[in-house]
């Protein structure tokens, strides 16, 4: 793992103008360096601007002040080197599983000939174990399968960073566990740099090398950064009583429910 | 299941009986109003030789209908050709929407008959006039529904397009049109319905050939059973057109395709 910042979020502010000279400061002075091959999760209560932060990395949202650099290049628009897995999978319902991935591959990898495109698409369908469903439409497969297609599509364009916005938030807990295992296995294989937005404490500890804890908005910022010193591959069963796992879990719970507890209005 | 089948057949038949009874009563009350049997016999005569052609103003019913359909499809095709691009533009650009909206709102409710004299004066041609009037009255549902379809494209799909850096052209064909097509067909279906309504009125005023003219001509000939036959045929053709459009629309609707 290299130590130079791969993805550098440098003193970023996000300000929404409210009109009449008023403004809402959603994020204040966010500073974070993410290393290559690292899995980082960003956790916080709803309204802490974590999705906004992810969207700024994706280039889908503008940066009000500060700068985000990927390999020393400034981010100011969306691009395929920063693939996004959206919470609601956002597969195109009129295309089959295969076609959804093919569409992304054809656009981004215009150097491939038709045979190579097919091999490339199949490689990623294979990676998420969906060979049997490749000709199905999104409407015909389960939520977990859809999200796996979403991941395959994002990975198929071989991004430098994989951005995931609460990727498993809409799934039931069994399916979620299954997808978390998929994700860890895939990341071991591909070595992607991954940024995950989550509000699930166990998910954050299980998946991440580091957990970024956000304070509450307005003017949300990074409160604490937690290193998760657990070897990979990680096994959810054996982790249940692992001291480091419990320490990390405890630290996040402490942060979210004591230091920055959020009460219903 | 059997009961349902009986109902499907029995209820319309029952209603048909009521209709015939009312019709017969009216025919009894009004001097010269053709009773159902007379219309039925006339219908058989009219349909027995639908293609005869004795020169201007005296042609078979099929030729009259075809002539109307030709104008309808002329105006309809023009409305599609203009309406879909304009609808796409309005749907995609807030500025275009602001620019077009007042004119759409003002022109949309104008009766086709109000356009007719102006069109006649400009084109001095019956066919061109009918085609123009159909175009100008049937374009609105296409524009409005196309724009609605474009606006219904979910933000998520557009984000996918952004991340993949699709060009504007690719975005329209790969993301927007697949979502908008069912809406566009809804607009086209409404539009064709309007076109078929308009053609009858237009032909009554412009004369020449066509089902609308035919009905008016038969009124002047005091041939009232033919008027009723005309009404029935217009209804049947309109129903067929709508069914065909519905069929085509379903074919292009991704939500109704490839589902197990």
PDB file of C-alpha atoms in Angstrom, chain A:
ATOM      1  CA  UNK A   1       0.000   0.000   0.000  1.00  0.00           C
ATOM      2  CA  UNK A   2       1.566   3.273  -1.076  1.00  0.00           C
ATOM      3  CA  UNK A   3       1.554   6.164   1.335  1.00  0.00           C
ATOM      4  CA  UNK A   4       1.205   9.103  -1.033  1.00  0.00           C
ATOM      5  CA  UNK A   5      -2.349  10.433  -1.228  1.00  0.00           C
ATOM      6  CA  UNK A   6      -4.140   8.856  -4.141  1.00  0.00           C
ATOM      7  CA  UNK A   7      -7.374  10.688  -3.640  1.00  0.00           C
ATOM      8  CA  UNK A   8      -6.862  13.965  -1.850  1.00  0.00           C
ATOM      9  CA  UNK A   9      -9.816  15.886  -0.441  1.00  0.00           C
ATOM     10  CA  UNK A  10      -8.236  19.189   0.469  1.00  0.00           C
ATOM     11  CA  UNK A  11     -10.088  21.659   2.709  1.00  0.00           C
ATOM     12  CA  UNK A  12     -13.398  21.249   0.972  1.00  0.00           C
ATOM     13  CA  UNK A  13     -16.478  23.294   1.801  1.00  0.00           C
ATOM     14  CA  UNK A  14     -19.962  22.788   0.462  1.00  0.00           C
ATOM     15  CA  UNK A  15     -22.237  25.789   0.646  1.00  0.00           C
ATOM     16  CA  UNK A  16     -25.794  25.914  -0.659  1.00  0.00           C
ATOM     17  CA  UNK A  17     -27.092  29.417  -1.366  1.00  0.00           C
ATOM     18  CA  UNK A  18     -30.547  29.903   0.122  1.00  0.00           C
ATOM     19  CA  UNK A  19     -31.311  33.208  -1.594  1.00  0.00           C
ATOM     20  CA  UNK A  20     -31.608  36.670  -0.034  1.00  0.00           C
ATOM     21  CA  UNK A  21     -27.925  36.515   0.832  1.00  0.00           C
ATOM     22  CA  UNK A  22     -28.406  33.549   3.133  1.00  0.00           C
ATOM     23  CA  UNK A  23     -26.558  30.299   2.743  1.00  0.00           C
ATOM     24  CA  UNK A  24     -26.389  26.845   4.222  1.00  0.00           C
ATOM     25  CA  UNK A  25     -22.935  25.464   4.971  1.00  0.00           C
ATOM     26  CA  UNK A  26     -23.324  21.719   4.624  1.00  0.00           C
ATOM     27  CA  UNK A  27     -19.665  20.739   4.862  1.00  0.00           C
ATOM     28  CA  UNK A  28     -16.896  22.771   6.443  1.00  0.00           C
ATOM     29  CA  UNK A  29     -13.194  22.174   5.946  1.00  0.00           C
ATOM     30  CA  UNK A  30     -13.237  18.505   5.057  1.00  0.00           C
ATOM     31  CA  UNK A  31      -9.732  17.175   4.709  1.00  0.00           C
ATOM     32  CA  UNK A  32      -9.014  13.565   3.887  1.00  0.00           C
ATOM     33  CA  UNK A  33      -6.287  11.647   2.128  1.00  0.00           C
ATOM     34  CA  UNK A  34      -7.192   8.258   0.741  1.00  0.00           C
ATOM     35  CA  UNK A  35      -4.492   5.808  -0.267  1.00  0.00           C
ATOM     36  CA  UNK A  36      -4.511   3.580  -3.294  1.00  0.00           C
ATOM     37  CA  UNK A  37      -6.183   0.165  -2.781  1.00  0.00           C
ATOM     38  CA  UNK A  38      -7.704   1.404   0.431  1.00  0.00           C
ATOM     39  CA  UNK A  39     -11.294   0.782   1.459  1.00  0.00           C
ATOM     40  CA  UNK A  40     -12.614   3.765   3.323  1.00  0.00           C
ATOM     41  CA  UNK A  41     -16.099   4.125   4.670  1.00  0.00           C
ATOM     42  CA  UNK A  42     -17.746   7.372   5.618  1.00  0.00           C
ATOM     43  CA  UNK A  43     -20.289   7.089   8.389  1.00  0.00           C
ATOM     44  CA  UNK A  44     -22.541   9.649  10.010  1.00  0.00           C
ATOM     45  CA  UNK A  45     -26.129  10.479  10.791  1.00  0.00           C
ATOM     46  CA  UNK A  46     -28.433  11.436   7.970  1.00  0.00           C
ATOM     47  CA  UNK A  47     -27.967  15.066   6.983  1.00  0.00           C
ATOM     48  CA  UNK A  48     -24.256  15.041   7.778  1.00  0.00           C
ATOM     49  CA  UNK A  49     -23.426  15.635   4.140  1.00  0.00           C
ATOM     50  CA  UNK A  50     -21.755  12.288   3.537  1.00  0.00           C
ATOM     51  CA  UNK A  51     -23.611  11.726   0.281  1.00  0.00           C
ATOM     52  CA  UNK A  52     -22.782  15.272  -0.773  1.00  0.00           C
ATOM     53  CA  UNK A  53     -19.118  14.523  -0.145  1.00  0.00           C
ATOM     54  CA  UNK A  54     -19.317  11.373  -2.261  1.00  0.00           C
ATOM     55  CA  UNK A  55     -21.106  13.249  -5.032  1.00  0.00           C
ATOM     56  CA  UNK A  56     -18.361  15.860  -5.020  1.00  0.00           C
ATOM     57  CA  UNK A  57     -15.741  13.142  -5.438  1.00  0.00           C
ATOM     58  CA  UNK A  58     -17.878  11.710  -8.247  1.00  0.00           C
ATOM     59  CA  UNK A  59     -18.103  15.159  -9.813  1.00  0.00           C
ATOM     60  CA  UNK A  60     -21.894  15.046  -9.715  1.00  0.00           C
ATOM     61  CA  UNK A  61     -21.979  17.873  -7.197  1.00  0.00           C
ATOM     62  CA  UNK A  62     -19.909  21.056  -7.363  1.00  0.00           C
ATOM     63  CA  UNK A  63     -17.265  21.894  -4.803  1.00  0.00           C
ATOM     64  CA  UNK A  64     -17.888  25.305  -3.246  1.00  0.00           C
ATOM     65  CA  UNK A  65     -14.418  25.861  -1.817  1.00  0.00           C
ATOM     66  CA  UNK A  66     -11.281  23.759  -1.713  1.00  0.00           C
ATOM     67  CA  UNK A  67     -10.224  21.083  -4.128  1.00  0.00           C
ATOM     68  CA  UNK A  68     -10.390  17.329  -4.638  1.00  0.00           C
ATOM     69  CA  UNK A  69      -7.462  15.729  -6.434  1.00  0.00           C
ATOM     70  CA  UNK A  70      -7.259  12.246  -7.881  1.00  0.00           C
ATOM     71  CA  UNK A  71      -3.638  11.384  -8.641  1.00  0.00           C
ATOM     72  CA  UNK A  72      -2.876  15.103  -8.483  1.00  0.00           C
ATOM     73  CA  UNK A  73      -5.530  15.953 -11.051  1.00  0.00           C
ATOM     74  CA  UNK A  74      -8.356  18.241 -10.022  1.00  0.00           C
ATOM     75  CA  UNK A  75     -11.866  16.818 -10.129  1.00  0.00           C
ATOM     76  CA  UNK A  76     -14.449  19.139 -11.646  1.00  0.00           C
ATOM     77  CA  UNK A  77     -16.747  16.836 -13.625  1.00  0.00           C
ATOM     78  CA  UNK A  78     -17.966  13.249 -13.524  1.00  0.00           C
ATOM     79  CA  UNK A  79     -15.837  10.685 -15.286  1.00  0.00           C
ATOM     80  CA  UNK A  80     -15.448   6.944 -15.690  1.00  0.00           C
ATOM     81  CA  UNK A  81     -12.277   6.802 -13.588  1.00  0.00           C
ATOM     82  CA  UNK A  82     -14.607   7.411 -10.632  1.00  0.00           C
ATOM     83  CA  UNK A  83     -17.397   4.868 -11.017  1.00  0.00           C
ATOM     84  CA  UNK A  84     -20.430   5.218  -8.790  1.00  0.00           C
ATOM     85  CA  UNK A  85     -22.621   2.466  -7.386  1.00  0.00           C
ATOM     86  CA  UNK A  86     -25.882   4.164  -6.506  1.00  0.00           C
ATOM     87  CA  UNK A  87     -28.079   3.101  -3.632  1.00  0.00           C
ATOM     88  CA  UNK A  88     -30.958   2.213  -5.910  1.00  0.00           C
ATOM     89  CA  UNK A  89     -28.679   0.441  -8.409  1.00  0.00           C
ATOM     90  CA  UNK A  90     -29.928   2.690 -11.276  1.00  0.00           C
ATOM     91  CA  UNK A  91     -29.768  -0.036 -13.877  1.00  0.00           C
ATOM     92  CA  UNK A  92     -31.479   0.835 -17.118  1.00  0.00           C
ATOM     93  CA  UNK A  93     -34.668  -1.247 -17.019  1.00  0.00           C
ATOM     94  CA  UNK A  94     -34.958  -1.613 -20.794  1.00  0.00           C
ATOM     95  CA  UNK A  95     -31.582  -3.345 -21.025  1.00  0.00           C
ATOM     96  CA  UNK A  96     -30.693  -6.842 -19.851  1.00  0.00           C
ATOM     97  CA  UNK A  97     -28.013  -7.445 -17.228  1.00  0.00           C
ATOM     98  CA  UNK A  98     -25.535  -8.106 -20.013  1.00  0.00           C
ATOM     99  CA  UNK A  99     -26.577  -5.038 -22.000  1.00  0.00           C
ATOM    100  CA  UNK A 100     -26.381  -2.756 -18.969  1.00  0.00           C
ATOM    101  CA  UNK A 101     -22.739  -3.649 -18.486  1.00  0.00           C
ATOM    102  CA  UNK A 102     -22.028  -3.802 -22.198  1.00  0.00           C
ATOM    103  CA  UNK A 103     -23.298  -0.253 -22.620  1.00  0.00           C
ATOM    104  CA  UNK A 104     -20.795   1.050 -20.076  1.00  0.00           C
ATOM    105  CA  UNK A 105     -17.935  -1.032 -21.489  1.00  0.00           C
ATOM    106  CA  UNK A 106     -18.620   0.030 -25.083  1.00  0.00           C
ATOM    107  CA  UNK A 107     -18.600   3.677 -24.104  1.00  0.00           C
ATOM    108  CA  UNK A 108     -15.512   3.679 -21.915  1.00  0.00           C
ATOM    109  CA  UNK A 109     -13.396   1.025 -23.622  1.00  0.00           C
ATOM    110  CA  UNK A 110     -13.616   2.076 -27.253  1.00  0.00           C
ATOM    111  CA  UNK A 111     -10.286   0.330 -27.861  1.00  0.00           C
ATOM    112  CA  UNK A 112     -11.897  -3.119 -27.592  1.00  0.00           C
ATOM    113  CA  UNK A 113     -13.187  -5.036 -30.607  1.00  0.00           C
ATOM    114  CA  UNK A 114     -16.618  -6.727 -30.363  1.00  0.00           C
ATOM    115  CA  UNK A 115     -15.145 -10.050 -29.246  1.00  0.00           C
ATOM    116  CA  UNK A 116     -13.072  -8.386 -26.537  1.00  0.00           C
ATOM    117  CA  UNK A 117     -16.093  -6.389 -25.387  1.00  0.00           C
ATOM    118  CA  UNK A 118     -18.019  -9.622 -24.930  1.00  0.00           C
ATOM    119  CA  UNK A 119     -15.175 -11.245 -22.996  1.00  0.00           C
ATOM    120  CA  UNK A 120     -14.767  -8.150 -20.860  1.00  0.00           C
ATOM    121  CA  UNK A 121     -18.475  -7.967 -20.021  1.00  0.00           C
ATOM    122  CA  UNK A 122     -18.604 -11.678 -19.222  1.00  0.00           C
ATOM    123  CA  UNK A 123     -15.563 -11.364 -16.990  1.00  0.00           C
ATOM    124  CA  UNK A 124     -17.365  -8.896 -14.755  1.00  0.00           C
ATOM    125  CA  UNK A 125     -20.676 -10.757 -14.850  1.00  0.00           C
ATOM    126  CA  UNK A 126     -18.663 -13.755 -13.750  1.00  0.00           C
ATOM    127  CA  UNK A 127     -17.001 -11.731 -10.992  1.00  0.00           C
ATOM    128  CA  UNK A 128     -20.367 -11.103  -9.336  1.00  0.00           C
ATOM    129  CA  UNK A 129     -21.557 -14.667 -10.071  1.00  0.00           C
ATOM    130  CA  UNK A 130     -24.419 -13.679 -12.324  1.00  0.00           C
ATOM    131  CA  UNK A 131     -23.780 -15.777 -15.431  1.00  0.00           C
ATOM    132  CA  UNK A 132     -27.156 -17.431 -15.051  1.00  0.00           C
ATOM    133  CA  UNK A 133     -28.975 -14.088 -15.063  1.00  0.00           C
ATOM    134  CA  UNK A 134     -27.105 -12.293 -17.812  1.00  0.00           C
ATOM    135  CA  UNK A 135     -30.066 -12.191 -20.183  1.00  0.00           C
ATOM    136  CA  UNK A 136     -32.589 -11.161 -17.572  1.00  0.00           C
ATOM    137  CA  UNK A 137     -34.008  -7.667 -17.271  1.00  0.00           C
ATOM    138  CA  UNK A 138     -33.529  -5.754 -14.006  1.00  0.00           C
ATOM    139  CA  UNK A 139     -37.251  -6.108 -13.328  1.00  0.00           C
ATOM    140  CA  UNK A 140     -36.850  -9.867 -13.244  1.00  0.00           C
ATOM    141  CA  UNK A 141     -34.081 -10.184 -10.653  1.00  0.00           C
ATOM    142  CA  UNK A 142     -33.896  -9.560  -6.909  1.00  0.00           C
ATOM    143  CA  UNK A 143     -32.657  -6.354  -5.266  1.00  0.00           C
ATOM    144  CA  UNK A 144     -29.400  -7.989  -4.215  1.00  0.00           C
ATOM    145  CA  UNK A 145     -28.760  -9.243  -7.735  1.00  0.00           C
ATOM    146  CA  UNK A 146     -29.486  -5.805  -9.154  1.00  0.00           C
ATOM    147  CA  UNK A 147     -26.958  -4.270  -6.815  1.00  0.00           C
ATOM    148  CA  UNK A 148     -24.400  -6.881  -7.878  1.00  0.00           C
ATOM    149  CA  UNK A 149     -25.023  -5.880 -11.493  1.00  0.00           C
ATOM    150  CA  UNK A 150     -24.537  -2.264 -10.429  1.00  0.00           C
ATOM    151  CA  UNK A 151     -21.195  -3.208  -8.895  1.00  0.00           C
ATOM    152  CA  UNK A 152     -20.212  -5.213 -11.973  1.00  0.00           C
ATOM    153  CA  UNK A 153     -21.103  -2.294 -14.208  1.00  0.00           C
ATOM    154  CA  UNK A 154     -19.058   0.105 -12.088  1.00  0.00           C
ATOM    155  CA  UNK A 155     -16.061  -2.243 -11.998  1.00  0.00           C
ATOM    156  CA  UNK A 156     -16.284  -3.113 -15.695  1.00  0.00           C
ATOM    157  CA  UNK A 157     -15.091   0.348 -16.661  1.00  0.00           C
ATOM    158  CA  UNK A 158     -12.030  -0.305 -14.473  1.00  0.00           C
ATOM    159  CA  UNK A 159     -12.237   2.861 -12.415  1.00  0.00           C
ATOM    160  CA  UNK A 160      -9.445   4.209 -10.268  1.00  0.00           C
ATOM    161  CA  UNK A 161     -11.911   4.741  -7.462  1.00  0.00           C
ATOM    162  CA  UNK A 162     -15.152   2.919  -6.777  1.00  0.00           C
ATOM    163  CA  UNK A 163     -17.642   5.197  -5.058  1.00  0.00           C
ATOM    164  CA  UNK A 164     -20.546   3.539  -3.303  1.00  0.00           C
ATOM    165  CA  UNK A 165     -23.438   5.555  -1.916  1.00  0.00           C
ATOM    166  CA  UNK A 166     -25.105   3.391   0.730  1.00  0.00           C
ATOM    167  CA  UNK A 167     -24.879   0.529  -1.712  1.00  0.00           C
ATOM    168  CA  UNK A 168     -26.603  -2.037   0.455  1.00  0.00           C
ATOM    169  CA  UNK A 169     -28.892   0.289   2.377  1.00  0.00           C
ATOM    170  CA  UNK A 170     -32.026  -0.782   0.557  1.00  0.00           C
ATOM    171  CA  UNK A 171     -31.423  -4.504   1.058  1.00  0.00           C
ATOM    172  CA  UNK A 172     -32.497  -6.898   3.800  1.00  0.00           C
ATOM    173  CA  UNK A 173     -29.785  -7.854   6.286  1.00  0.00           C
ATOM    174  CA  UNK A 174     -29.130 -11.357   4.912  1.00  0.00           C
ATOM    175  CA  UNK A 175     -28.728 -10.086   1.375  1.00  0.00           C
ATOM    176  CA  UNK A 176     -26.612  -7.242   2.677  1.00  0.00           C
ATOM    177  CA  UNK A 177     -24.215  -9.624   4.423  1.00  0.00           C
ATOM    178  CA  UNK A 178     -23.963 -11.642   1.234  1.00  0.00           C
ATOM    179  CA  UNK A 179     -23.113  -8.562  -0.820  1.00  0.00           C
ATOM    180  CA  UNK A 180     -20.571  -7.367   1.713  1.00  0.00           C
ATOM    181  CA  UNK A 181     -18.788 -10.693   1.328  1.00  0.00           C
ATOM    182  CA  UNK A 182     -18.977 -10.332  -2.453  1.00  0.00           C
ATOM    183  CA  UNK A 183     -17.509  -6.853  -2.238  1.00  0.00           C
ATOM    184  CA  UNK A 184     -14.602  -7.897   0.005  1.00  0.00           C
ATOM    185  CA  UNK A 185     -13.790 -10.853  -2.247  1.00  0.00           C
ATOM    186  CA  UNK A 186     -13.938  -8.675  -5.381  1.00  0.00           C
ATOM    187  CA  UNK A 187     -11.803  -5.971  -3.856  1.00  0.00           C
ATOM    188  CA  UNK A 188      -9.178  -8.572  -2.902  1.00  0.00           C
ATOM    189  CA  UNK A 189      -9.166  -9.695  -6.532  1.00  0.00           C
ATOM    190  CA  UNK A 190      -9.204  -6.291  -8.216  1.00  0.00           C
ATOM    191  CA  UNK A 191      -7.420  -4.128  -5.643  1.00  0.00           C
ATOM    192  CA  UNK A 192      -9.768  -1.231  -6.200  1.00  0.00           C
ATOM    193  CA  UNK A 193      -9.751   1.884  -4.108  1.00  0.00           C
ATOM    194  CA  UNK A 194     -13.220   2.054  -2.594  1.00  0.00           C
ATOM    195  CA  UNK A 195     -15.122   4.809  -0.812  1.00  0.00           C
ATOM    196  CA  UNK A 196     -18.341   3.631   0.812  1.00  0.00           C
ATOM    197  CA  UNK A 197     -21.017   5.789   2.358  1.00  0.00           C
ATOM    198  CA  UNK A 198     -22.862   3.911   5.063  1.00  0.00           C
ATOM    199  CA  UNK A 199     -24.846   4.368   8.231  1.00  0.00           C
ATOM    200  CA  UNK A 200     -24.330   0.783   9.344  1.00  0.00           C
ATOM    201  CA  UNK A 201     -21.698   0.406  12.069  1.00  0.00           C
ATOM    202  CA  UNK A 202     -20.965  -3.279  11.457  1.00  0.00           C
ATOM    203  CA  UNK A 203     -20.702  -2.727   7.740  1.00  0.00           C
ATOM    204  CA  UNK A 204     -18.212   0.075   8.257  1.00  0.00           C
ATOM    205  CA  UNK A 205     -15.948  -2.027  10.507  1.00  0.00           C
ATOM    206  CA  UNK A 206     -16.204  -5.184   8.446  1.00  0.00           C
ATOM    207  CA  UNK A 207     -15.404  -3.603   5.110  1.00  0.00           C
ATOM    208  CA  UNK A 208     -13.020  -0.760   5.839  1.00  0.00           C
ATOM    209  CA  UNK A 209      -9.362  -0.111   6.383  1.00  0.00           C
ATOM    210  CA  UNK A 210     -10.393   3.225   7.829  1.00  0.00           C
ATOM    211  CA  UNK A 211     -13.717   4.568   9.027  1.00  0.00           C
ATOM    212  CA  UNK A 212     -14.305   8.283   8.609  1.00  0.00           C
ATOM    213  CA  UNK A 213     -16.788   9.581  11.160  1.00  0.00           C
ATOM    214  CA  UNK A 214     -18.686  12.729  10.259  1.00  0.00           C
ATOM    215  CA  UNK A 215     -20.078  15.230  12.733  1.00  0.00           C
ATOM    216  CA  UNK A 216     -23.645  16.437  12.349  1.00  0.00           C
ATOM    217  CA  UNK A 217     -24.657  19.230   9.993  1.00  0.00           C
ATOM    218  CA  UNK A 218     -24.796  22.106   9.437  1.00  0.00           C
ATOM    219  CA  UNK A 219     -21.099  22.712   8.989  1.00  0.00           C
ATOM    220  CA  UNK A 220     -20.440  18.995   9.224  1.00  0.00           C
ATOM    221  CA  UNK A 221     -16.866  17.868   9.048  1.00  0.00           C
ATOM    222  CA  UNK A 222     -14.698  14.865   9.818  1.00  0.00           C
ATOM    223  CA  UNK A 223     -14.884  14.185  13.550  1.00  0.00           C
ATOM    224  CA  UNK A 224     -12.642  11.179  13.938  1.00  0.00           C
ATOM    225  CA  UNK A 225     -10.809   8.741  11.744  1.00  0.00           C
ATOM    226  CA  UNK A 226     -10.626   5.151  12.922  1.00  0.00           C
ATOM    227  CA  UNK A 227      -8.028   2.659  11.696  1.00  0.00           C
ATOM    228  CA  UNK A 228      -9.410  -0.863  11.510  1.00  0.00           C
ATOM    229  CA  UNK A 229      -6.458  -3.152  12.071  1.00  0.00           C
ATOM    230  CA  UNK A 230      -8.022  -6.409  11.026  1.00  0.00           C
ATOM    231  CA  UNK A 231      -6.246  -8.744   8.611  1.00  0.00           C
ATOM    232  CA  UNK A 232      -7.885  -9.743   5.346  1.00  0.00           C
ATOM    233  CA  UNK A 233      -9.652 -11.829   4.305  1.00  0.00           C
ATOM    234  CA  UNK A 234     -12.108 -11.045   7.018  1.00  0.00           C
ATOM    235  CA  UNK A 235     -14.649 -13.561   8.177  1.00  0.00           C
ATOM    236  CA  UNK A 236     -17.775 -12.137   9.735  1.00  0.00           C
ATOM    237  CA  UNK A 237     -18.317 -15.164  11.983  1.00  0.00           C
ATOM    238  CA  UNK A 238     -14.905 -15.120  13.656  1.00  0.00           C
ATOM    239  CA  UNK A 239     -14.979 -11.355  13.983  1.00  0.00           C
ATOM    240  CA  UNK A 240     -17.967 -11.405  16.298  1.00  0.00           C
ATOM    241  CA  UNK A 241     -15.739 -11.852  19.321  1.00  0.00           C
ATOM    242  CA  UNK A 242     -12.545 -10.344  17.957  1.00  0.00           C
ATOM    243  CA  UNK A 243     -11.162  -7.687  20.285  1.00  0.00           C
ATOM    244  CA  UNK A 244     -10.117  -5.267  17.557  1.00  0.00           C
ATOM    245  CA  UNK A 245     -13.485  -5.621  15.884  1.00  0.00           C
ATOM    246  CA  UNK A 246     -15.279  -4.896  19.136  1.00  0.00           C
ATOM    247  CA  UNK A 247     -12.971  -1.966  19.866  1.00  0.00           C
ATOM    248  CA  UNK A 248     -13.694  -0.386  16.489  1.00  0.00           C
ATOM    249  CA  UNK A 249     -17.367  -1.057  16.763  1.00  0.00           C
ATOM    250  CA  UNK A 250     -17.407   0.477  20.229  1.00  0.00           C
ATOM    251  CA  UNK A 251     -15.534   3.554  19.086  1.00  0.00           C
ATOM    252  CA  UNK A 252     -18.004   4.219  16.283  1.00  0.00           C
ATOM    253  CA  UNK A 253     -21.034   3.633  18.484  1.00  0.00           C
ATOM    254  CA  UNK A 254     -19.514   5.957  21.067  1.00  0.00           C
ATOM    255  CA  UNK A 255     -18.970   8.615  18.410  1.00  0.00           C
ATOM    256  CA  UNK A 256     -22.405   8.331  16.829  1.00  0.00           C
ATOM    257  CA  UNK A 257     -24.560   7.896  19.890  1.00  0.00           C
ATOM    258  CA  UNK A 258     -22.687   9.748  22.596  1.00  0.00           C
ATOM    259  CA  UNK A 259     -20.402  12.462  21.248  1.00  0.00           C
ATOM    260  CA  UNK A 260     -22.512  13.293  18.224  1.00  0.00           C
ATOM    261  CA  UNK A 261     -25.851  11.842  19.131  1.00  0.00           C
ATOM    262  CA  UNK A 262     -28.632  13.109  16.962  1.00  0.00           C
ATOM    263  CA  UNK A 263     -32.018  13.640  18.477  1.00  0.00           C
ATOM    264  CA  UNK A 264     -35.225  13.726  16.539  1.00  0.00           C
ATOM    265  CA  UNK A 265     -36.543  17.215  16.127  1.00  0.00           C
TER     266      UNK A 265
END
